XYZ file of C-alpha atoms in Angstrom:
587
model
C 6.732 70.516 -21.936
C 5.623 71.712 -18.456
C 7.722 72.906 -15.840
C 6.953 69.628 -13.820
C 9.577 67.708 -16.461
C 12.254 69.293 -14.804
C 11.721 69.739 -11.380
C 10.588 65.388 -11.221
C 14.150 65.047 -13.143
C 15.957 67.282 -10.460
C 14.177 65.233 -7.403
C 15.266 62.014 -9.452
C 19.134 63.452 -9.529
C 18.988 64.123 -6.090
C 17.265 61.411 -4.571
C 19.863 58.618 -6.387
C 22.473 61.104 -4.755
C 20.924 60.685 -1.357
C 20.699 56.970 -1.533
C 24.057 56.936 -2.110
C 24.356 59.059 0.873
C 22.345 56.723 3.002
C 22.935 53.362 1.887
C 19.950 50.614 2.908
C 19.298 47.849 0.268
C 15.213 47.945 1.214
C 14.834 51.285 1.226
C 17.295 51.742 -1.861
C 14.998 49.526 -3.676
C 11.819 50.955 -2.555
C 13.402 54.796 -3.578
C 14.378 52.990 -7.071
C 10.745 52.022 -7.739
C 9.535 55.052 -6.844
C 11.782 57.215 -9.104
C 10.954 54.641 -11.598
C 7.452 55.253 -11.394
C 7.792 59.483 -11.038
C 10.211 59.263 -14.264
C 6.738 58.121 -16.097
C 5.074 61.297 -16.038
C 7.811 63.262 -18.315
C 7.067 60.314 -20.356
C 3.850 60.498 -20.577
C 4.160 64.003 -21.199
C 6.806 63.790 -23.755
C 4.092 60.843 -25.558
C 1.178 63.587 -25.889
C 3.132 66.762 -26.700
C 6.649 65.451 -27.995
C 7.992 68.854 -27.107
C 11.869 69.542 -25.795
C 12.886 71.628 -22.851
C 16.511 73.171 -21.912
C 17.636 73.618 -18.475
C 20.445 76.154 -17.605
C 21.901 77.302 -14.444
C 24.122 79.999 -13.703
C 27.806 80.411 -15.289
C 29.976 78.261 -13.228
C 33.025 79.923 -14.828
C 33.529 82.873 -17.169
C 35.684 82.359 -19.829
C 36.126 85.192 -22.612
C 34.956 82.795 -25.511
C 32.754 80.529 -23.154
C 30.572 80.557 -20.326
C 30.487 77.127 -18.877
C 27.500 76.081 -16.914
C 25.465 73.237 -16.259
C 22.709 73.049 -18.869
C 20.525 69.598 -19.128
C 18.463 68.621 -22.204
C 15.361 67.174 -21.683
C 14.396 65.755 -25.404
C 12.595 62.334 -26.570
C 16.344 60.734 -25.737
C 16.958 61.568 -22.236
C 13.050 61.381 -21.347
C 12.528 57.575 -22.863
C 16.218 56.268 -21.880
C 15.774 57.738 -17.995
C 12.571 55.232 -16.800
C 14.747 52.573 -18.941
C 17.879 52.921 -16.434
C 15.962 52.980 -13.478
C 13.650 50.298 -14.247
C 16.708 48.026 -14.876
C 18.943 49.587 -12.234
C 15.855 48.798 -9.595
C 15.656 45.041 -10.624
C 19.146 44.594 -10.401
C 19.615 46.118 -7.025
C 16.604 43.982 -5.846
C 18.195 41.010 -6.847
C 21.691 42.005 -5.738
C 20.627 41.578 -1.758
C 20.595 38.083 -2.958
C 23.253 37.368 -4.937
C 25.522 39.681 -2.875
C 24.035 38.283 0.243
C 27.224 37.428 2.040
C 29.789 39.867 0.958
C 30.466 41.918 3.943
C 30.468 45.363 2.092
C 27.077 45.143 0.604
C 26.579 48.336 1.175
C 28.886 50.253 -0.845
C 28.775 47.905 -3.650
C 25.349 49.357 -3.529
C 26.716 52.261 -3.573
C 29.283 51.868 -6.561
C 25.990 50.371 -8.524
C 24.187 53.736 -8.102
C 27.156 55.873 -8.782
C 27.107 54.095 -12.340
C 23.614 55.071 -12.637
C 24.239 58.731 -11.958
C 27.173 58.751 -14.194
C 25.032 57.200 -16.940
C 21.923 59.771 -16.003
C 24.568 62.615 -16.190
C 25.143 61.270 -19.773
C 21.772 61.278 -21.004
C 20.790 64.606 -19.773
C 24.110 66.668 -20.610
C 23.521 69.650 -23.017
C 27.359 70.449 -23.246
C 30.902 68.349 -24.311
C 31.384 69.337 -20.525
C 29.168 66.984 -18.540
C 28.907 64.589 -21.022
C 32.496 64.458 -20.829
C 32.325 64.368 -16.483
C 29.761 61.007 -17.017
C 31.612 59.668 -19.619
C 34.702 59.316 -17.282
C 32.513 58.674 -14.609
C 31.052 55.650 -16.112
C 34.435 54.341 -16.900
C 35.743 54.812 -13.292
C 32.952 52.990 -11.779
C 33.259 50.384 -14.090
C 36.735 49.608 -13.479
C 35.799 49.918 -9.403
C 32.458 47.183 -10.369
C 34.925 44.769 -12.391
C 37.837 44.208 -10.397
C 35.123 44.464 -6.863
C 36.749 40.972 -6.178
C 40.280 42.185 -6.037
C 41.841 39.220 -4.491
C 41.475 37.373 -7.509
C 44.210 37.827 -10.445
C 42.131 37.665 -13.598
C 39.581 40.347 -11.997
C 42.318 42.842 -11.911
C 43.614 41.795 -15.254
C 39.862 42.601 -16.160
C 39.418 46.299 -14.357
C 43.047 47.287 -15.862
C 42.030 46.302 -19.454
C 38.613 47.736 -19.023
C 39.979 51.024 -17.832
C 43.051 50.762 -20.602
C 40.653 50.319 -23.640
C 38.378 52.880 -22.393
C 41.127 54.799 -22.100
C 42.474 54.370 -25.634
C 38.929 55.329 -27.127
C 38.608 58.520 -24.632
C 41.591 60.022 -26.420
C 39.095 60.173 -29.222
C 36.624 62.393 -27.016
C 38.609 64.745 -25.473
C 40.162 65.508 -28.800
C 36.790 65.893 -30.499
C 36.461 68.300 -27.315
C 39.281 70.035 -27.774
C 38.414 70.574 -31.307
C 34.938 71.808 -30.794
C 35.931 73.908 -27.779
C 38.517 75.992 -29.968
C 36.385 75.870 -33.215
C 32.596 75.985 -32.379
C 30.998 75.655 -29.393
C 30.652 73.097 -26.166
C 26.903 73.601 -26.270
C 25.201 70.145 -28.148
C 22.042 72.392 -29.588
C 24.480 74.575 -31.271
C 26.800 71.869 -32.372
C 23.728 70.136 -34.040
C 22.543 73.345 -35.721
C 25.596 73.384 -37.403
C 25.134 71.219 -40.582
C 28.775 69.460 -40.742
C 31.857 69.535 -39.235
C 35.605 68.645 -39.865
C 36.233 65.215 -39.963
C 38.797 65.385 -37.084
C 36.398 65.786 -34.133
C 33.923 63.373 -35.579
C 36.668 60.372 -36.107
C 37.372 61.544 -32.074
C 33.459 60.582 -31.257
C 33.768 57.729 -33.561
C 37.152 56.158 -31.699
C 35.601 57.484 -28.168
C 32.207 55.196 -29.090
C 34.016 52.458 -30.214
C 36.159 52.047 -26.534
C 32.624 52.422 -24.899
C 30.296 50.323 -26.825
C 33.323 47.577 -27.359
C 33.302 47.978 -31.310
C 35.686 45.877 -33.242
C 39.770 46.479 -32.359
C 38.826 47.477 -28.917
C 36.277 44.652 -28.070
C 38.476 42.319 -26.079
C 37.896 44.212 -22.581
C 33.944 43.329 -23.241
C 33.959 39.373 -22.524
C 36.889 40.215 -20.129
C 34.566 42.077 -17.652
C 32.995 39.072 -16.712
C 35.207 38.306 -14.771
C 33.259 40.772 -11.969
C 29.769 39.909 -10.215
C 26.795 39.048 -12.330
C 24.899 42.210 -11.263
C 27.712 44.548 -12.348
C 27.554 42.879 -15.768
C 24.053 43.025 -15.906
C 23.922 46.993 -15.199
C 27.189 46.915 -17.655
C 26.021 45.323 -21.097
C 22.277 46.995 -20.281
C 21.942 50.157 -19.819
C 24.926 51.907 -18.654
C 28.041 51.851 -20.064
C 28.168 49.957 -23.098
C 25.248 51.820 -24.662
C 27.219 54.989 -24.122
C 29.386 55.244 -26.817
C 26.107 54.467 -29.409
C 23.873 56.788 -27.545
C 26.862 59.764 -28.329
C 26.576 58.891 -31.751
C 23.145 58.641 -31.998
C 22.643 62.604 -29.741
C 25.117 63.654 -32.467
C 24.138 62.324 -35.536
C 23.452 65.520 -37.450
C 26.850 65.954 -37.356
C 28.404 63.101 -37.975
C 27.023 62.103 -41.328
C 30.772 62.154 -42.551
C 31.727 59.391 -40.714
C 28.421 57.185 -41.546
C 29.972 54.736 -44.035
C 32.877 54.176 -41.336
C 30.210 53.807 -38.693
C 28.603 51.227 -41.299
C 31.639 49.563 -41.627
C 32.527 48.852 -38.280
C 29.090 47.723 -37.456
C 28.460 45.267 -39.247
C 31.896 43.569 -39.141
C 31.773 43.971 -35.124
C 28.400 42.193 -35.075
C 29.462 39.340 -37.193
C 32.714 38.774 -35.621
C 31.383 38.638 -32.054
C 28.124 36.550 -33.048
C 30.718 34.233 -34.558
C 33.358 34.059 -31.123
C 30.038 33.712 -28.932
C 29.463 30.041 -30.664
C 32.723 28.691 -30.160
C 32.866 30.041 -26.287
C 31.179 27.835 -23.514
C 31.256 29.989 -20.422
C 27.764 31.618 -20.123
C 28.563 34.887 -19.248
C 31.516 35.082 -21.887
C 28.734 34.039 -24.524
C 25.929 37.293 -23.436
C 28.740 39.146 -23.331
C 29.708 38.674 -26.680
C 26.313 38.687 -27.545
C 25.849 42.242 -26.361
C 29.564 42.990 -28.295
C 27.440 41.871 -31.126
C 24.098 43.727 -30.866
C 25.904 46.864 -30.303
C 27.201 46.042 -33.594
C 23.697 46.242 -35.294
C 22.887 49.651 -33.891
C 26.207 50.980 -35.173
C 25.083 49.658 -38.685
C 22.006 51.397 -38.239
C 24.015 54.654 -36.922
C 25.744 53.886 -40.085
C 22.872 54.033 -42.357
C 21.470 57.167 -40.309
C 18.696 55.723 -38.716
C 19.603 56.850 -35.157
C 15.906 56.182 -33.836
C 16.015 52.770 -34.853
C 19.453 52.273 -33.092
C 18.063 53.983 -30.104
C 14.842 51.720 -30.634
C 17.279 48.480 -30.062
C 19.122 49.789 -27.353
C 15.929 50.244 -25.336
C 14.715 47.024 -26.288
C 18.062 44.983 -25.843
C 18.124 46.483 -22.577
C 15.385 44.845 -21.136
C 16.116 41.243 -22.663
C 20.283 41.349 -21.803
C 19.500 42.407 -18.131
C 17.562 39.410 -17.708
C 19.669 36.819 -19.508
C 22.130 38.040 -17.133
C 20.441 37.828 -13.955
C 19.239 34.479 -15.060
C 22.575 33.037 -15.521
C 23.760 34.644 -12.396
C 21.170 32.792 -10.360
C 21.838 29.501 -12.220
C 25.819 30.468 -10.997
C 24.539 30.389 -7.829
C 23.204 27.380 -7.510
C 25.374 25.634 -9.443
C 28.509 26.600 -7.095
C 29.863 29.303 -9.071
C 29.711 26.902 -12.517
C 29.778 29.145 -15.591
C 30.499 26.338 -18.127
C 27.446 25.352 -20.155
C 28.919 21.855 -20.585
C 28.537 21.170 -17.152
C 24.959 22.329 -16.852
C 21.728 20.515 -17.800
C 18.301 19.726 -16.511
C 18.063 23.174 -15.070
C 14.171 23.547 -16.459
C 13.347 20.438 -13.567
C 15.553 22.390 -10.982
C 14.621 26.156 -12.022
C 11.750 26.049 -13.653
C 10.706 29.564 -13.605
C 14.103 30.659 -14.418
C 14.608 28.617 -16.875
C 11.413 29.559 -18.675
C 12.484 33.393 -18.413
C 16.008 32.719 -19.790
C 14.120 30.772 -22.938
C 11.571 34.129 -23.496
C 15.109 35.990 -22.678
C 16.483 34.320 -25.642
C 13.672 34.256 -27.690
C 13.389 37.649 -27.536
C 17.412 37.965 -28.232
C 16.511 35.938 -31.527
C 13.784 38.386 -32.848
C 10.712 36.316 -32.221
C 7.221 37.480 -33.646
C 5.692 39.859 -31.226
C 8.661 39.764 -28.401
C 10.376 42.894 -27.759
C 13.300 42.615 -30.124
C 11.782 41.374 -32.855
C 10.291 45.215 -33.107
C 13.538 46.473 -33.246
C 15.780 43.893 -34.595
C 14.099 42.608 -37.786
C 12.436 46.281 -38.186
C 16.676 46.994 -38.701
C 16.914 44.106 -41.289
C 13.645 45.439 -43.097
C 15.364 49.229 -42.983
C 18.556 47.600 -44.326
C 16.767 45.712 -47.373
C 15.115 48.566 -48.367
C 17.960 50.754 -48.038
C 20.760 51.600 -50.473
C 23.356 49.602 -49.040
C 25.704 47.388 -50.493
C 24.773 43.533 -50.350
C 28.437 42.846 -48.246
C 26.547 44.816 -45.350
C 23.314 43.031 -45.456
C 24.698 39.551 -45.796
C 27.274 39.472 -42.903
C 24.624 41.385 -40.857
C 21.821 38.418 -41.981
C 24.552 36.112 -40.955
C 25.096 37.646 -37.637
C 21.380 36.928 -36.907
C 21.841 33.227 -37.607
C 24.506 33.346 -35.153
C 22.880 35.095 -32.723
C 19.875 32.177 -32.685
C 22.498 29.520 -33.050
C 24.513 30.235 -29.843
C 21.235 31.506 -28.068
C 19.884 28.026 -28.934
C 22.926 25.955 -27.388
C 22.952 27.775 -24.174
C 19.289 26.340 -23.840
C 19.962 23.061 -25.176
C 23.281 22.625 -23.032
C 22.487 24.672 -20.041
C 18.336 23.534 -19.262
C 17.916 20.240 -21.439
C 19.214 16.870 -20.745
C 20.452 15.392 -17.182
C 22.414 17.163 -14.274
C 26.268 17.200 -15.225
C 26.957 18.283 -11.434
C 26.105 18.665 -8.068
C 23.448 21.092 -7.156
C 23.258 23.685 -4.083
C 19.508 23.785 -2.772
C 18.994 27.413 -3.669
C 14.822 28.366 -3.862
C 13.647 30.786 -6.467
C 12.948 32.855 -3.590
C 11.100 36.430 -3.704
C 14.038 38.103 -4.125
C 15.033 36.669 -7.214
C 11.704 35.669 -8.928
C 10.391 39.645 -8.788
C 13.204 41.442 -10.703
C 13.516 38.867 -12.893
C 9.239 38.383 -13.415
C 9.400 42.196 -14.216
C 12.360 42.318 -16.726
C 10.716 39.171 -18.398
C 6.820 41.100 -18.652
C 8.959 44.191 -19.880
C 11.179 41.830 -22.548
C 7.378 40.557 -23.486
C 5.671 44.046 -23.577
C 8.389 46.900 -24.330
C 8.393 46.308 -27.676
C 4.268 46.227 -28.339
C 4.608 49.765 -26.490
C 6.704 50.759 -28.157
C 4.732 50.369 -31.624
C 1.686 52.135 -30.288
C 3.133 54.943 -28.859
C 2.389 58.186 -30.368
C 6.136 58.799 -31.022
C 6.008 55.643 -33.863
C 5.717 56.893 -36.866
C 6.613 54.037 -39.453
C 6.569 54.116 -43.398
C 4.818 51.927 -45.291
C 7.047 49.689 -47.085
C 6.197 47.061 -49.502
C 8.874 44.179 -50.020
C 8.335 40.529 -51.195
C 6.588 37.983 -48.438
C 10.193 36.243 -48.328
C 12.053 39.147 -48.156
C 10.026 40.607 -45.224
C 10.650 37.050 -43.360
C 14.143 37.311 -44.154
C 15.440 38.007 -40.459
C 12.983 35.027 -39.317
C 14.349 32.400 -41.647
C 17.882 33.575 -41.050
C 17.007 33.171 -37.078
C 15.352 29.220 -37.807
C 18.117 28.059 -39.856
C 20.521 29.259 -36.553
C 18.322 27.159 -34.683
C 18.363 24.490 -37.121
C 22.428 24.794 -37.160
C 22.308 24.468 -33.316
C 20.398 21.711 -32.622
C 21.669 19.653 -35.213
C 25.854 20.678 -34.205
C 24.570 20.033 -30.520
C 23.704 16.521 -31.157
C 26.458 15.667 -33.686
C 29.259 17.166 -31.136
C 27.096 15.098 -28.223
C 28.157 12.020 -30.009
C 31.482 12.476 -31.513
C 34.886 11.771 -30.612
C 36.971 14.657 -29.533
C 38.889 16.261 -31.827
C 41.736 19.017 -32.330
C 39.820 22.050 -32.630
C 40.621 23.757 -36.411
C 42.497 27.013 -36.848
C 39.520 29.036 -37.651
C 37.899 27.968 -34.283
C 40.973 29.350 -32.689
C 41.079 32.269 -34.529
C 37.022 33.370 -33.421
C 37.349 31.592 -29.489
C 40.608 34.213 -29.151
C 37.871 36.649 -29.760
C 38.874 37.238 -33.592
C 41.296 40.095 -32.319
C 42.614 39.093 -29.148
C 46.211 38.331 -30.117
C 46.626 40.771 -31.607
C 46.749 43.510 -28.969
C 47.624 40.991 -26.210
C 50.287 38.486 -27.408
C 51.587 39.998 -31.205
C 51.995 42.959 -30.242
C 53.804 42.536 -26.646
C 55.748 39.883 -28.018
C 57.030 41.962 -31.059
C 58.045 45.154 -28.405
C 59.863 42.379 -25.743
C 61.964 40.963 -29.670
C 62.466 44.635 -30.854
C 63.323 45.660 -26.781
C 65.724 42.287 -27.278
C 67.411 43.329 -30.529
C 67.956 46.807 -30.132
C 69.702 46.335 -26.573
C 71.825 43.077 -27.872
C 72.185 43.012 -31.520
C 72.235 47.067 -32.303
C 74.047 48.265 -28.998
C 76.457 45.115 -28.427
C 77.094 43.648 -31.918
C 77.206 47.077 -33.280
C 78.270 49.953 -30.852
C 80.904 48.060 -29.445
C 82.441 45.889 -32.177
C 82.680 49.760 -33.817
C 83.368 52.227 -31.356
C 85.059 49.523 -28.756
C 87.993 47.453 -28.608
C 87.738 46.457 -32.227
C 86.873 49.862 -33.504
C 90.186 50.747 -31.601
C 92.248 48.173 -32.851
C 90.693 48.987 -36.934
C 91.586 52.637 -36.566
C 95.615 51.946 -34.502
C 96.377 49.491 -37.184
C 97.228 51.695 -40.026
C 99.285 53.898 -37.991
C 100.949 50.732 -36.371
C 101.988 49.675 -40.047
C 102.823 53.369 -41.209
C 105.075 53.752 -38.689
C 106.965 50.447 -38.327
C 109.627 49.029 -40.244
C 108.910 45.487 -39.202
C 108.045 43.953 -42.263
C 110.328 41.164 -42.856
C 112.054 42.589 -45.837
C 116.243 42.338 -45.457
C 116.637 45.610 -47.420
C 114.844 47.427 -44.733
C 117.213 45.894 -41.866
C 120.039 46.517 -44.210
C 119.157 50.266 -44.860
C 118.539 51.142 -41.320
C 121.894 48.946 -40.657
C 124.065 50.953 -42.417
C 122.230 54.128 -42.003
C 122.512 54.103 -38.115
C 126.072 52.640 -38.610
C 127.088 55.674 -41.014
C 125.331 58.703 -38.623
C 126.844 57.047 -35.568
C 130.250 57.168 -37.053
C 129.948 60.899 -38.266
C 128.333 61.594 -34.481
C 131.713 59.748 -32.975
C 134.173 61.380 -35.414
C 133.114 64.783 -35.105
């Protein structure tokens, strides 16, 4: 790779840094295309030569068993995943000056937006536990700053806290992983993955550390939380920063980690299932993508699971594109709606937003797997890989099912949301030019990404040969989703209400929510209740206290005194005082 890779990457660094600096929203955009467009030509390079380059500056600080230094990796990761971010980070900031349009500190929410970006770049590009360590907690402090940007409301902060508190709970994970590897091996990521394995210790770390991140099952609930910030922060959030963190550690790592691959397996497919599931029996929009990125982060852990780490990383370029824009799209419909998130009180948005309403159906389409949109390269290529793989049928069943979900709840947000009448009033929003552009791009890349993909020179696919009806197996699990849909739509359209059932509960509570949040706290507050009451009060005192006093002087009371109600006693010590009182007197 020519020296030109890392001298564009370096101008990239530094120009985000300088935006930040100088905060304008035209010229931030205008910079944001621009570093789009120069991160092509490492691209292009990396397409024609597929070659790796390693940057290292000077030791930062001598140690006697390390020298640690900033060192960036240039590889096919970092090079593909960098025009990714910036493409999406561009469109979002672009259509942020609208949606932001009246909050009076614009600017360094535009700020805090590009911060995320550098902590995500810083990521990608990190050759040692060190800086990949610095962006790690970089992306988690921005995204608690993003989420709770509307502090005056209650749930927001509720949000940031249990953001920052999960993310938390999984970076205990890292830093012992780093801890590990510091004192056992080395910081630097070549050298980690030129070793073949390593104890299983560090690698459950990165495994608990990637499931905080990417919002795998036990630690998921923060995910749909998060939406409680603006619609551009949770667009940059489930797309390309943040989320895809935690996967894209395991995927950098995953010569190393092939001791933790049925684990990984494990918690990807039951994540992706059990979030596909919540996200049909939710009906705010956001809290439905969200889960719906919860869920898709799920199939790239399976495939993590069932090392195929390039087909993971396929998906998470791919999802990126399509999850960005069925964000912004619901955002704008927000908008205009007055801040209306509920599907049930949407409808006839196609006759009010046409164009936006056409973008969230290729959005969703794409989402689904459809022939020749970008995730059906990715998504039933996964399906194909897991068919042909030797897996147990639990995995591949529960992962098929996920898929049906995943059409059947992408299905009722059209039907509800852009079919029917107008359940309430409208603002007069236009699709106006700030809007239509970043979405028109994210939809031609949703379209196109995936068809680029497959001819690059870096796709190199096997030939498989499976029956006709097994190949189609992800298509006719996505149709009979859409079947489902349509035909629950119309039967819960005309039915009476009724008391939803326990299992409905049990997946709209987010299939783990109690857990952590109500079982858990309530079960301290009783223990908290019983220790101080039942084992200090009933116990300490009624021992050691007046009773335990009165138990212990009541044996001596009845050793020493005569008063027992027996007339021999009184008699005896009668005539015994009577006889030594005589002999006292006579003598």
């Amino acid at each position: 790779m020519s020296l030109v890779t890392p001298t564009i990457v370096m101008t990239i660094m530094f120009s985000l840094t300088m935006t930040i600096i100088q905060p304008s929203n035209t010229n931030t955009n205008n910079k944001l295309m621009l570093m789009f467009l120069m991160s092509l030509i490492p691209l292009n390079d990396l397409l024609k030569n597929n070659n790796e380059l390693t940057m290292t500056m000077t030791t930062l600080i001598p140690m006697p068993t390390e020298n640690i230094c900033v060192s960036i990796t240039l590889d096919t990761l970092s090079i593909m995943f960098l025009p990714v971010s910036l493409f999406i980070t561009w469109s979002i900031t672009e259509f942020s000056t609208w949606y932001m349009n009246t909050e009076p500190k614009i600017n360094t929410f535009m700020k805090y937006l590009l911060t995320f970006l550098i902590a995500m770049l810083t990521i990608i590009t990190a050759n040692n536990m060190y800086q990949l360590l610095i962006g790690w907690e970089g992306v988690g402090i921005m995204s608690f700053l993003l989420i709770g940007w509307w502090g005056g409301r209650s749930n927001a902060n509720t949000a940031a806290l249990q953001a920052i508190i999960y993310n938390r709970m999984g970076d205990i994970g890292l830093m012992v992983a780093t801890a590990w590897l510091m004192s056992t091996s080395s910081m630097n990521i070549q050298e980690l993955l030129a070793m073949n394995k390593t104890s299983i210790i560090p690698m459950l770390g990165l495994l608990a550390a990637a499931t905080g991140k990417s919002a795998q099952f036990g630690l998921h609930p923060w995910l749909p939380s998060a939406m409680e910030g603006p619609t551009p922060v949770s667009a940059l959030l489930h797309s390309s920063t943040m989320v895809v963190a935690g996967v894209f550690l395991l995927v950098r790592l995953n010569p190393i980690t092939q001791n933790i691959s049925t684990l990984c397996l494990i918690l990807g497919a039951t994540t992706s299932t059990l979030a596909a599931a919540s996200a049909t029996t939710h009906m705010d929009i956001k809290k439905i993508i969200a889960l719906s990125t919860t869920s898709q982060l799920g199939l790239m852990m399976t495939m993590v699971g069932l090392n195929h780490p390039t087909l993971a990383f396929l998906h998470m370029i791919t999802h990126s594109f399509f999850k960005a824009l069925l964000f912004l799209c619901s955002g704008s419909f927000i908008h205009s709606l007055n801040n209306e998130q509920d599907v049930r009180m949407m409808g006839g948005l196609l006759k009010i937003s046409p164009m936006t309403s056409s973008f969230l159906i290729i959005a969703n389409l794409s989402l689904m797997g459809t022939p020749f949109l970008s995730g059906f390269y990715s998504k039933d290529t996964i399906i194909e890989t897991m068919i042909n793989s030797h897996i147990n049928s639990w995995a591949l069943t529960i992962t098929l099912l996920a898929t049906s979900l995943s059409a059947m709840y992408s299905t009722q947000i059209i039907i509800k949301a852009l079919t029917g009448f107008p359940r309430m009033k409208h603002n007069t929003h236009l699709e106006v030019k700030n809007t239509i552009n970043p979405l028109t791009r994210l939809t031609v890349a949703s379209i196109l990404i995936g068809t680029t993909t497959k001819l690059s020179a870096l796709q190199n696919t096997t030939t498989m040969t499976m029956p006709k009806t097994i190949k189609l197996a992800a298509i006719w699990a996505a149709l009979a989703g859409v079947v489902v849909a349509n035909d629950t739509t119309l039967m819960l359209y005309y039915s009476t209400p009724k008391k939803l059932s326990t299992l409905h509960t049990f997946l709209n509570q987010l299939a783990f929510f109690n857990m952590p949040h109500r079982f858990i706290t309530m079960q301290t507050l009783k223990t908290g209740q019983q220790t101080s009451t039942e084992l200090i009060d009933l116990w300490a005192l009624e021992a050691w206290g007046p009773k335990g006093l009165s138990n212990t002087m009541k044996p001596m009371i009845h050793l020493l005194a005569q008063q027992k109600n027996m007339v021999k006693n009184y008699l005896a010590i009668f005539t015994i005082s009577v006889a030594v009182s005589t002999v006292l007197i006579l003598a």
